[in-house]
PDB file of C-alpha atoms and ligand atoms in Angstrom:
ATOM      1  CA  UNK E 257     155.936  59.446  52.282  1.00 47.00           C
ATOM      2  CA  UNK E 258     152.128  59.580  53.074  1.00 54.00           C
ATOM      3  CA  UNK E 259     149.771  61.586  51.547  1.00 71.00           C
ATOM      4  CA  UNK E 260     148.186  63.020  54.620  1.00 83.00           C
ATOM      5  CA  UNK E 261     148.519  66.490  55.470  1.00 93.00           C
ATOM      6  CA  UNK E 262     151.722  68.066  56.372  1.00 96.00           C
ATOM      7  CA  UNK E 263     151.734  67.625  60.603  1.00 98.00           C
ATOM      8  CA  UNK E 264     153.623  70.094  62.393  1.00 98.00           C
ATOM      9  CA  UNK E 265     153.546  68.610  66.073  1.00 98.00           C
ATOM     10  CA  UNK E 266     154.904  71.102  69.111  1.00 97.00           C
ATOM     11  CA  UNK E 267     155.439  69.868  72.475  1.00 96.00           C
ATOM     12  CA  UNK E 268     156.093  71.975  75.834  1.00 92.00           C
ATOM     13  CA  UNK E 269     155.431  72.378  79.236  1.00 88.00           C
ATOM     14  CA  UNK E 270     153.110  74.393  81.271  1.00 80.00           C
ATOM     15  CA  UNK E 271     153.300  78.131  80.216  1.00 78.00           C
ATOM     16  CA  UNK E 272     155.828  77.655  77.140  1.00 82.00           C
ATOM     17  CA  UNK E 273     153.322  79.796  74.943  1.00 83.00           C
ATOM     18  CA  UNK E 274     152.614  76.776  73.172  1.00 89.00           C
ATOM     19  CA  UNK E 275     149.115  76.990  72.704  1.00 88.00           C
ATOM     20  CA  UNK E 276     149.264  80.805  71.676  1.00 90.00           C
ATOM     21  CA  UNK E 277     152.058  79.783  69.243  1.00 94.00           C
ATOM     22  CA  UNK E 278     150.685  77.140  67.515  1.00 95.00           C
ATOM     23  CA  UNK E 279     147.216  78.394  67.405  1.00 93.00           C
ATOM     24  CA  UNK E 280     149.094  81.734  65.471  1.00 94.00           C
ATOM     25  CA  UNK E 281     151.374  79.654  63.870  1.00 96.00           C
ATOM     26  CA  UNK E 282     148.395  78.139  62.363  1.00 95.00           C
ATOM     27  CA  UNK E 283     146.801  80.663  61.269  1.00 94.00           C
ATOM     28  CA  UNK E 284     149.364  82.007  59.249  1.00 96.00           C
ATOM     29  CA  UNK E 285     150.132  79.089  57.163  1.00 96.00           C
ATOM     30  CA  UNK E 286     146.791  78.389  56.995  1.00 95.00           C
ATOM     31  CA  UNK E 287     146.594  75.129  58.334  1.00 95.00           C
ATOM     32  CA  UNK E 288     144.054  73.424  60.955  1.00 93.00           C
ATOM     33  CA  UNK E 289     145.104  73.431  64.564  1.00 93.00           C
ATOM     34  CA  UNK E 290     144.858  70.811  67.241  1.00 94.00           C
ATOM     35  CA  UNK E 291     145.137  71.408  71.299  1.00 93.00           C
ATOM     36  CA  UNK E 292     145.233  67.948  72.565  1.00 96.00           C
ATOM     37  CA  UNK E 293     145.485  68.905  75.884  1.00 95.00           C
ATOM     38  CA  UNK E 294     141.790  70.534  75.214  1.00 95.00           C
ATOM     39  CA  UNK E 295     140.725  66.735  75.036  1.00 96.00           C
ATOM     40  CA  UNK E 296     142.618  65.642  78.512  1.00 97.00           C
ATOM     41  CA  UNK E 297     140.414  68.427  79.944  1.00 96.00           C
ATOM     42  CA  UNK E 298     137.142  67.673  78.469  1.00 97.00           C
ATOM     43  CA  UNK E 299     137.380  64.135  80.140  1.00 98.00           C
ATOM     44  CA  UNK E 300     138.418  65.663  83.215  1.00 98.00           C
ATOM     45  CA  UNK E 301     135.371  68.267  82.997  1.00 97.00           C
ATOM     46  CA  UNK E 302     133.217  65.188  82.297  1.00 97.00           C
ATOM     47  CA  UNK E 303     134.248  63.079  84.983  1.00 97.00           C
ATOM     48  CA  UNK E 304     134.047  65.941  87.384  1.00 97.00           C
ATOM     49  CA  UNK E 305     130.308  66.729  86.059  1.00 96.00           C
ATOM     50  CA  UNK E 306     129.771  63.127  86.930  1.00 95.00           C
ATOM     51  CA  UNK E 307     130.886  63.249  90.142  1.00 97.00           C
ATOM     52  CA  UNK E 308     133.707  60.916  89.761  1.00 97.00           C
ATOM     53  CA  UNK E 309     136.388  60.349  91.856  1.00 97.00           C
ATOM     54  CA  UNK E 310     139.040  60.746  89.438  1.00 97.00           C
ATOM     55  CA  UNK E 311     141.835  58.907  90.763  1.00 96.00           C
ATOM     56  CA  UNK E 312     139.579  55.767  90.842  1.00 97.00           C
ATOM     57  CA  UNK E 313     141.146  54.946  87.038  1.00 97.00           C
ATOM     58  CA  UNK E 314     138.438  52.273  86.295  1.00 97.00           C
ATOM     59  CA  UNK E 315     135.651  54.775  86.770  1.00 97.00           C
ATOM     60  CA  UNK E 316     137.783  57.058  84.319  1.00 98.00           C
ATOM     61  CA  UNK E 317     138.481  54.569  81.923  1.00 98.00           C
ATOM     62  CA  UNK E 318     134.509  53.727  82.115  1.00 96.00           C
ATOM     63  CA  UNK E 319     133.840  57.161  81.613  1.00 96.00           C
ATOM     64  CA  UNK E 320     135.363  56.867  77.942  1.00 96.00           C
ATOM     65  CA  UNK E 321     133.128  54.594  76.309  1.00 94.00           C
ATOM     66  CA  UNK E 322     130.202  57.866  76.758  1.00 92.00           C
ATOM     67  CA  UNK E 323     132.687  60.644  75.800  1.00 94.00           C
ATOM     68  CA  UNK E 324     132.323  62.425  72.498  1.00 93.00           C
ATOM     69  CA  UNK E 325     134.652  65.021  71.672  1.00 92.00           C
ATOM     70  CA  UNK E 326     134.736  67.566  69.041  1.00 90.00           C
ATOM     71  CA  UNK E 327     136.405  70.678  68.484  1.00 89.00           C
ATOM     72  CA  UNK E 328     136.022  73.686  65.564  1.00 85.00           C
ATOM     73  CA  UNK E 329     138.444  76.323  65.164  1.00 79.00           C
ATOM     74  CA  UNK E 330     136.890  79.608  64.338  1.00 74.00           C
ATOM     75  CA  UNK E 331     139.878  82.241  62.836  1.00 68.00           C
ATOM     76  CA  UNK E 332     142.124  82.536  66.654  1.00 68.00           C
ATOM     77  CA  UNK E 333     139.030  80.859  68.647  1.00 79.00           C
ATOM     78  CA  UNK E 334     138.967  77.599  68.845  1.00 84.00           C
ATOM     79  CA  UNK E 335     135.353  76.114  70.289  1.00 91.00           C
ATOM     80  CA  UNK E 336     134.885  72.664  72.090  1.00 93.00           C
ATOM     81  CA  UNK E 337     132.056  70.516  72.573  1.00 95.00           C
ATOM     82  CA  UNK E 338     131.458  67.576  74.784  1.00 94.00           C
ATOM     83  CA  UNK E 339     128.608  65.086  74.899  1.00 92.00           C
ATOM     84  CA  UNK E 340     125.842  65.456  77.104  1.00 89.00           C
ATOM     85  CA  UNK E 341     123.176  63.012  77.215  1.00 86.00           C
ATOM     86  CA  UNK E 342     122.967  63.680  73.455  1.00 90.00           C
ATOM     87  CA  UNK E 343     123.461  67.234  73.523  1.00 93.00           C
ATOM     88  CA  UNK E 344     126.746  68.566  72.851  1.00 94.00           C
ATOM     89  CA  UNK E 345     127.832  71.154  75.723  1.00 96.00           C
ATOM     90  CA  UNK E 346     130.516  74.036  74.926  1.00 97.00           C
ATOM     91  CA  UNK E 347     132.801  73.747  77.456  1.00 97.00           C
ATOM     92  CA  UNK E 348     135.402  75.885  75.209  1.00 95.00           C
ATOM     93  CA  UNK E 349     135.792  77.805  78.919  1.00 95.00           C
ATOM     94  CA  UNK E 350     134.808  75.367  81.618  1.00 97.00           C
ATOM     95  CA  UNK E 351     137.571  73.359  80.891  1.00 96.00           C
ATOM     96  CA  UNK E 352     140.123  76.266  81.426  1.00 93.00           C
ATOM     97  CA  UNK E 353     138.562  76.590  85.246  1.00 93.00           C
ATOM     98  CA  UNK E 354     140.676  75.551  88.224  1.00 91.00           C
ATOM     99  CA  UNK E 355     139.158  72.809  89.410  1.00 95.00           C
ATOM    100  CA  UNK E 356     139.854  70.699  86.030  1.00 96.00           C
ATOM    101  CA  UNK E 357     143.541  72.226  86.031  1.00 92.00           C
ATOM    102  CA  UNK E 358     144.065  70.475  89.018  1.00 92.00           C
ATOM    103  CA  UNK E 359     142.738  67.575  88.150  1.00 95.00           C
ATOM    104  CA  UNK E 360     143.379  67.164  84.816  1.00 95.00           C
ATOM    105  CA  UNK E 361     147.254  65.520  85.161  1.00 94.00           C
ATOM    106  CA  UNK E 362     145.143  62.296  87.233  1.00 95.00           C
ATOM    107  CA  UNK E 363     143.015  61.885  84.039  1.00 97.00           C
ATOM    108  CA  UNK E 364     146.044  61.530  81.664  1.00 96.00           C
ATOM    109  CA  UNK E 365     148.208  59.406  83.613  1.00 95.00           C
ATOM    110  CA  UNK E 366     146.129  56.577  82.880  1.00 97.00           C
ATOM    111  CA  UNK E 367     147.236  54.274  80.396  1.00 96.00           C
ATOM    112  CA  UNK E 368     143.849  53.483  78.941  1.00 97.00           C
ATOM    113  CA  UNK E 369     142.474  57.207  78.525  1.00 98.00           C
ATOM    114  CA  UNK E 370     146.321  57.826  76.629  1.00 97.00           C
ATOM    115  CA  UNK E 371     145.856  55.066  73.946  1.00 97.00           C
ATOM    116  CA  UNK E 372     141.893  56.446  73.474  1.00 97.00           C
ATOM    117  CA  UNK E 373     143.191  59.786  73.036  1.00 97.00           C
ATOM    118  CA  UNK E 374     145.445  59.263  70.946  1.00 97.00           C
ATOM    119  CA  UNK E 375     143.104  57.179  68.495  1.00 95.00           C
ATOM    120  CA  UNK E 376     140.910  60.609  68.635  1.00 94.00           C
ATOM    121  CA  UNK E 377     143.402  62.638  67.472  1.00 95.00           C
ATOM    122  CA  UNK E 378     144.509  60.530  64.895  1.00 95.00           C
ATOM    123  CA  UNK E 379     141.540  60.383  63.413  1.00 93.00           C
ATOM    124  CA  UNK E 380     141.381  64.322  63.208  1.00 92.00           C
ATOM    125  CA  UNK E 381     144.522  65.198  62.054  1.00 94.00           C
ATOM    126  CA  UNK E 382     143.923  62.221  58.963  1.00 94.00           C
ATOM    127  CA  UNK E 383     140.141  64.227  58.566  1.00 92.00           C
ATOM    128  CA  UNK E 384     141.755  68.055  58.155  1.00 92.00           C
ATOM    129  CA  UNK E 385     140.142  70.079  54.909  1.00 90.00           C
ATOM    130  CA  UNK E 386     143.781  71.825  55.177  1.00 93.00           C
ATOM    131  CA  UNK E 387     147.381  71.097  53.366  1.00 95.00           C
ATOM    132  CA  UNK E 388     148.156  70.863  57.114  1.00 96.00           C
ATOM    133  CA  UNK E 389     147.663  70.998  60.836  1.00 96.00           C
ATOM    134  CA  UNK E 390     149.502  71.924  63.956  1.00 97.00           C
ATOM    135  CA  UNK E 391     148.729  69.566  66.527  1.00 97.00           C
ATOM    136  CA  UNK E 392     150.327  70.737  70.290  1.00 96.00           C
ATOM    137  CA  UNK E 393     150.593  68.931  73.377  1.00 96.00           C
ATOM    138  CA  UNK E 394     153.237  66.623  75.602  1.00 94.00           C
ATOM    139  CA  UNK E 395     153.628  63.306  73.551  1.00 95.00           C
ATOM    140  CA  UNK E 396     152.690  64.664  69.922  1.00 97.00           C
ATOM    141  CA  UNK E 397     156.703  64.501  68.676  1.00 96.00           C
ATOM    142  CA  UNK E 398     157.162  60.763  70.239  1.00 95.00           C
ATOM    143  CA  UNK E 399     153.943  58.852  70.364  1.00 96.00           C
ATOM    144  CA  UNK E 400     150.852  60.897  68.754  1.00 97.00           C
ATOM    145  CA  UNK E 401     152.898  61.730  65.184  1.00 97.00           C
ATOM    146  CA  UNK E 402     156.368  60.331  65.489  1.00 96.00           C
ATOM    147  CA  UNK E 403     156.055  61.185  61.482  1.00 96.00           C
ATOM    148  CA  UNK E 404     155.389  64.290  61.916  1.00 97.00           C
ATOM    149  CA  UNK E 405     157.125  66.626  59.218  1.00 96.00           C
ATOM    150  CA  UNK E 406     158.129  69.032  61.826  1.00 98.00           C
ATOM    151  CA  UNK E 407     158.435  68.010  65.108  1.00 98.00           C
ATOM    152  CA  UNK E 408     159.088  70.927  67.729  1.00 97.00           C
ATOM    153  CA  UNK E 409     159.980  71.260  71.325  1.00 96.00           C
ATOM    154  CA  UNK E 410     158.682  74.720  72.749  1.00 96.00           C
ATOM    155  CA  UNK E 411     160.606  76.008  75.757  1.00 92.00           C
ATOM    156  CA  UNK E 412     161.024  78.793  77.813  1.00 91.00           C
ATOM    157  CA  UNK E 413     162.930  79.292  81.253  1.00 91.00           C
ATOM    158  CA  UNK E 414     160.754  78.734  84.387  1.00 88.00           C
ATOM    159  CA  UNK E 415     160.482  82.046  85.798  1.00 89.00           C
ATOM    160  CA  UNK E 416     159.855  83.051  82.300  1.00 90.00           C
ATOM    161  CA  UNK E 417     156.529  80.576  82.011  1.00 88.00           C
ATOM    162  CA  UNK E 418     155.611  81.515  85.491  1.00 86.00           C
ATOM    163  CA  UNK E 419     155.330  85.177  84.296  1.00 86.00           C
ATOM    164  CA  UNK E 420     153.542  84.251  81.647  1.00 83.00           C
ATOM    165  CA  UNK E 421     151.000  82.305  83.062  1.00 79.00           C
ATOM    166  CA  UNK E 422     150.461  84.478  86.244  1.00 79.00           C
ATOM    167  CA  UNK E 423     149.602  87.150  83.241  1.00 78.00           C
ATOM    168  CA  UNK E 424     147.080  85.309  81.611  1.00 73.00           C
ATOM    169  CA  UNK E 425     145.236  84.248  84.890  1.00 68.00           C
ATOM    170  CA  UNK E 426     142.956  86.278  86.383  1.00 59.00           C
ATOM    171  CA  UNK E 427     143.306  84.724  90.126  1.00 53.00           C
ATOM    172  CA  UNK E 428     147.015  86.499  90.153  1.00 51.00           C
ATOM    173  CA  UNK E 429     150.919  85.838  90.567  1.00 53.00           C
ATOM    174  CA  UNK E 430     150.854  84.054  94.146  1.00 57.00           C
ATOM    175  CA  UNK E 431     149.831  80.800  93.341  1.00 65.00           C
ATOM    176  CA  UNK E 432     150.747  80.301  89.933  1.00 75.00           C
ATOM    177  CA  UNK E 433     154.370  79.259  90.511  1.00 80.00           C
ATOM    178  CA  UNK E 434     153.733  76.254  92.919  1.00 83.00           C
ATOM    179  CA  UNK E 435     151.271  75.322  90.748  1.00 83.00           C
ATOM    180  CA  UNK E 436     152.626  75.256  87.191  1.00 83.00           C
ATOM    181  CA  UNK E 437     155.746  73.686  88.786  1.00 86.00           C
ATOM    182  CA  UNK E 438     153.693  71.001  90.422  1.00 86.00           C
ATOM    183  CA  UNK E 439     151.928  70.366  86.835  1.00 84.00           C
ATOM    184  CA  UNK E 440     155.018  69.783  85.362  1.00 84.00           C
ATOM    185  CA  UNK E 441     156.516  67.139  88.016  1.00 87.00           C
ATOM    186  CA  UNK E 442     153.078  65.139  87.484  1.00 87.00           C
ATOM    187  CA  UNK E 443     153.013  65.671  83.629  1.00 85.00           C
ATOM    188  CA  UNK E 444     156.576  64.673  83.391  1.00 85.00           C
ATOM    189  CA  UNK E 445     156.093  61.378  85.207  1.00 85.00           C
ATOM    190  CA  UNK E 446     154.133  60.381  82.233  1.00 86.00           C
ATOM    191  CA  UNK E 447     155.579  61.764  79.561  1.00 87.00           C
ATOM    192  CA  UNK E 448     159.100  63.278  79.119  1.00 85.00           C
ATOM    193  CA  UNK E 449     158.498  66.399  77.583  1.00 83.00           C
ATOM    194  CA  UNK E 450     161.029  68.849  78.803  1.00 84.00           C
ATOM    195  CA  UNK E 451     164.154  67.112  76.577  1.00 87.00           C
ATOM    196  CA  UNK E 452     164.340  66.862  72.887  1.00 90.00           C
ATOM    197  CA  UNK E 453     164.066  63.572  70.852  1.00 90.00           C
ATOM    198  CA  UNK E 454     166.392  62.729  68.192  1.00 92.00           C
ATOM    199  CA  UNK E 455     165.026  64.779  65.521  1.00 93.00           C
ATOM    200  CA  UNK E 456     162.729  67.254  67.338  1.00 96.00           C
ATOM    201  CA  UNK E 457     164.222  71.420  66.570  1.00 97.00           C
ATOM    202  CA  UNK E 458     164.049  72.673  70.171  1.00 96.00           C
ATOM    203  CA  UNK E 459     162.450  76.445  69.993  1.00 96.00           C
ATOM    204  CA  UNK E 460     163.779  78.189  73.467  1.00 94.00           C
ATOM    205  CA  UNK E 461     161.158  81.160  73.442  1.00 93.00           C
ATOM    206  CA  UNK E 462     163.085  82.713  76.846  1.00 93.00           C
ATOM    207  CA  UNK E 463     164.748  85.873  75.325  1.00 94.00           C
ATOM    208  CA  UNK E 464     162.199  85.984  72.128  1.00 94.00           C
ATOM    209  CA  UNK E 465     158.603  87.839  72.365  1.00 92.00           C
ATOM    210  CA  UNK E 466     155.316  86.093  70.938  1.00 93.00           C
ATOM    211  CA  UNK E 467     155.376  87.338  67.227  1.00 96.00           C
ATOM    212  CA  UNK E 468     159.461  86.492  67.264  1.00 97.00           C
ATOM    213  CA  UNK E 469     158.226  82.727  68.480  1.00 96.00           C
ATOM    214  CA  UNK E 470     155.723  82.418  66.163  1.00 97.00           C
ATOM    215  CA  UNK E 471     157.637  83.317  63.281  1.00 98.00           C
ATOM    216  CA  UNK E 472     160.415  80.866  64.245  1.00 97.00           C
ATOM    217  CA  UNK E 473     157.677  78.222  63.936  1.00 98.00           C
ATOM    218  CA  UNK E 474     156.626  79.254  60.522  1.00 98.00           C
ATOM    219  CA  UNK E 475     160.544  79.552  59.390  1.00 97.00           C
ATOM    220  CA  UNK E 476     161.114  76.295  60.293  1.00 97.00           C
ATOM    221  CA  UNK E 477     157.868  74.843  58.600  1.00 97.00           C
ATOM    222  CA  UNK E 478     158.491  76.769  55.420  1.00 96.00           C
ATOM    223  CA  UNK E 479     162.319  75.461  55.515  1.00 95.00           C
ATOM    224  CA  UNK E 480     161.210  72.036  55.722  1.00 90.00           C
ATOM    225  CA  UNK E 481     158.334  72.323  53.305  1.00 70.00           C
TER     226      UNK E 481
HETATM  227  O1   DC R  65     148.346  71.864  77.579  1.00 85.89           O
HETATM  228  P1   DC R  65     147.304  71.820  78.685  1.00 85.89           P
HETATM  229  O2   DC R  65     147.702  72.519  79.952  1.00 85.89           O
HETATM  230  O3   DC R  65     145.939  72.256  78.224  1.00 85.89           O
HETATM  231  O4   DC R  65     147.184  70.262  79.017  1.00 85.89           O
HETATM  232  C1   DC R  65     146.313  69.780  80.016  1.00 85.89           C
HETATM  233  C2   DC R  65     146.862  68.507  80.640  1.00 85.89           C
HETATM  234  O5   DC R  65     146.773  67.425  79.730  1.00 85.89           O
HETATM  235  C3   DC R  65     148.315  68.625  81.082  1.00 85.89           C
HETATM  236  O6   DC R  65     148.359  68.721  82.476  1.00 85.89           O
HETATM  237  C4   DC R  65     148.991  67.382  80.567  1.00 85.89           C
HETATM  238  C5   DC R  65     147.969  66.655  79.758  1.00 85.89           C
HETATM  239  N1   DC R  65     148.387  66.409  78.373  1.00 85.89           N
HETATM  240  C6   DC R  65     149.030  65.234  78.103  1.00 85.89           C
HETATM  241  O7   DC R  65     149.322  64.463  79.036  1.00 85.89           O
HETATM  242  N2   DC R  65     149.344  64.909  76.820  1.00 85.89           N
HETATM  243  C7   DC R  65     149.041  65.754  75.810  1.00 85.89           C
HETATM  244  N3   DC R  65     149.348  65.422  74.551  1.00 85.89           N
HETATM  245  C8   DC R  65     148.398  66.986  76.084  1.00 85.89           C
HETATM  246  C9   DC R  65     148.090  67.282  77.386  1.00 85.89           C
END
């Protein structure tokens, strides 16, 4: 067994409460947190600052050798920073807008920016101060920490995520459905994260509220711990 810190890795679709979970989750076992798909949105907030056509994957994949990446977690708030001709830009909210939503499920279809990405966060869960980290995203339980010592699936029903979602977004209901479904279908071309691996403890956070969910997670780490 290594002597790295203990990994919890969750993986869920659009609207599962997964970033809210683990970020809590966190928190209350005192361990460091990681939102991977806070990295997949930087790049996408770069290459749109660039004015990059981001389907054009060599101009993405060129884009990577001048992205820098960093990320602090502050108590609940996690702050992220991105490289800017040498000054590092917090775009903790930029890359929440719209605009890199959309594009964001180009950006990490492509092979190239995956491996990168995945050598990033490697390197910061093996640099954590804490006994551990939570590290959420699509591909954590199968290809980012296969190892992990807890590997979680986070679910909820559709219409449940939908309602969700639409309640965290200010631009409303109406257009959230179409396009947190549509996420999905793209993300799960890439990776299959709406099924279980061997191994992975599927958390279906349908009929349970956000402290119930939470506390599930930190049951299950503490059990295995
Ligand atoms: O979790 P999120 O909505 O912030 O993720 C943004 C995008 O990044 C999402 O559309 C899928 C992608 N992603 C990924 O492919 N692999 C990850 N480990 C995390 C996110």
């Amino acid at each position: 067994m290594s002597s790295g810190p203990i990994v919890v890795a969750i993986d869920g679709p659009a609207g599962s409460g997964k970033s809210s979970v683990s970020k809590a989750a966190a928190v209350a076992l005192g361990f460091a947190f990681l939102d991977t798909g806070a990295a997949y949105r930087s790049l996408t907030w770069l290459g749109l600052e660039r004015g990059l056509d981001l389907t054009d994957a060599a101009a993405v994949v060129g884009l990577l050798r001048s992205f820098h990446y960093s990320t602090e977690v502050h108590g609940a708030a996690t702050v992220v920073r991105v490289e800017v001709d040498g000054r590092a830009v917090d775009v903790t909210d930029a890359i929440r807008e719209p605009r890199v939503t959309a594009a964001v499920s180009d950006v990490a279809r492509i092979p190239e920016v995956r491996v990168a990405l995945n050598e990033v966060f490697r390197r910061l869960i093996a640099a954590t101060d804490r006994p551990g980290i939570v590290v959420e995203g699509r591909d954590i339980t199968t290809v980012v920490a296969p190892d992990a010592r807890v590997r979680i699936l986070l679910t909820a029903a559709e219409d449940v995520r939908i309602a969700r979602r639409s309640a965290e977004l200010s631009s409303g209901a109406a257009s959230t459905g179409p396009q947190l479904r549509e996420r999905d279908r793209r993300d799960a071309q890439v990776v299959d994260f709406l099924t279980a691996a061997p191994g992975v403890t599927t958390i279906d956070s349908t009929e349970l509220d956000f402290g119930q969910t939470v506390q599930a997670v930190v049951d299950l780490v503490r059990s295995t711990s």
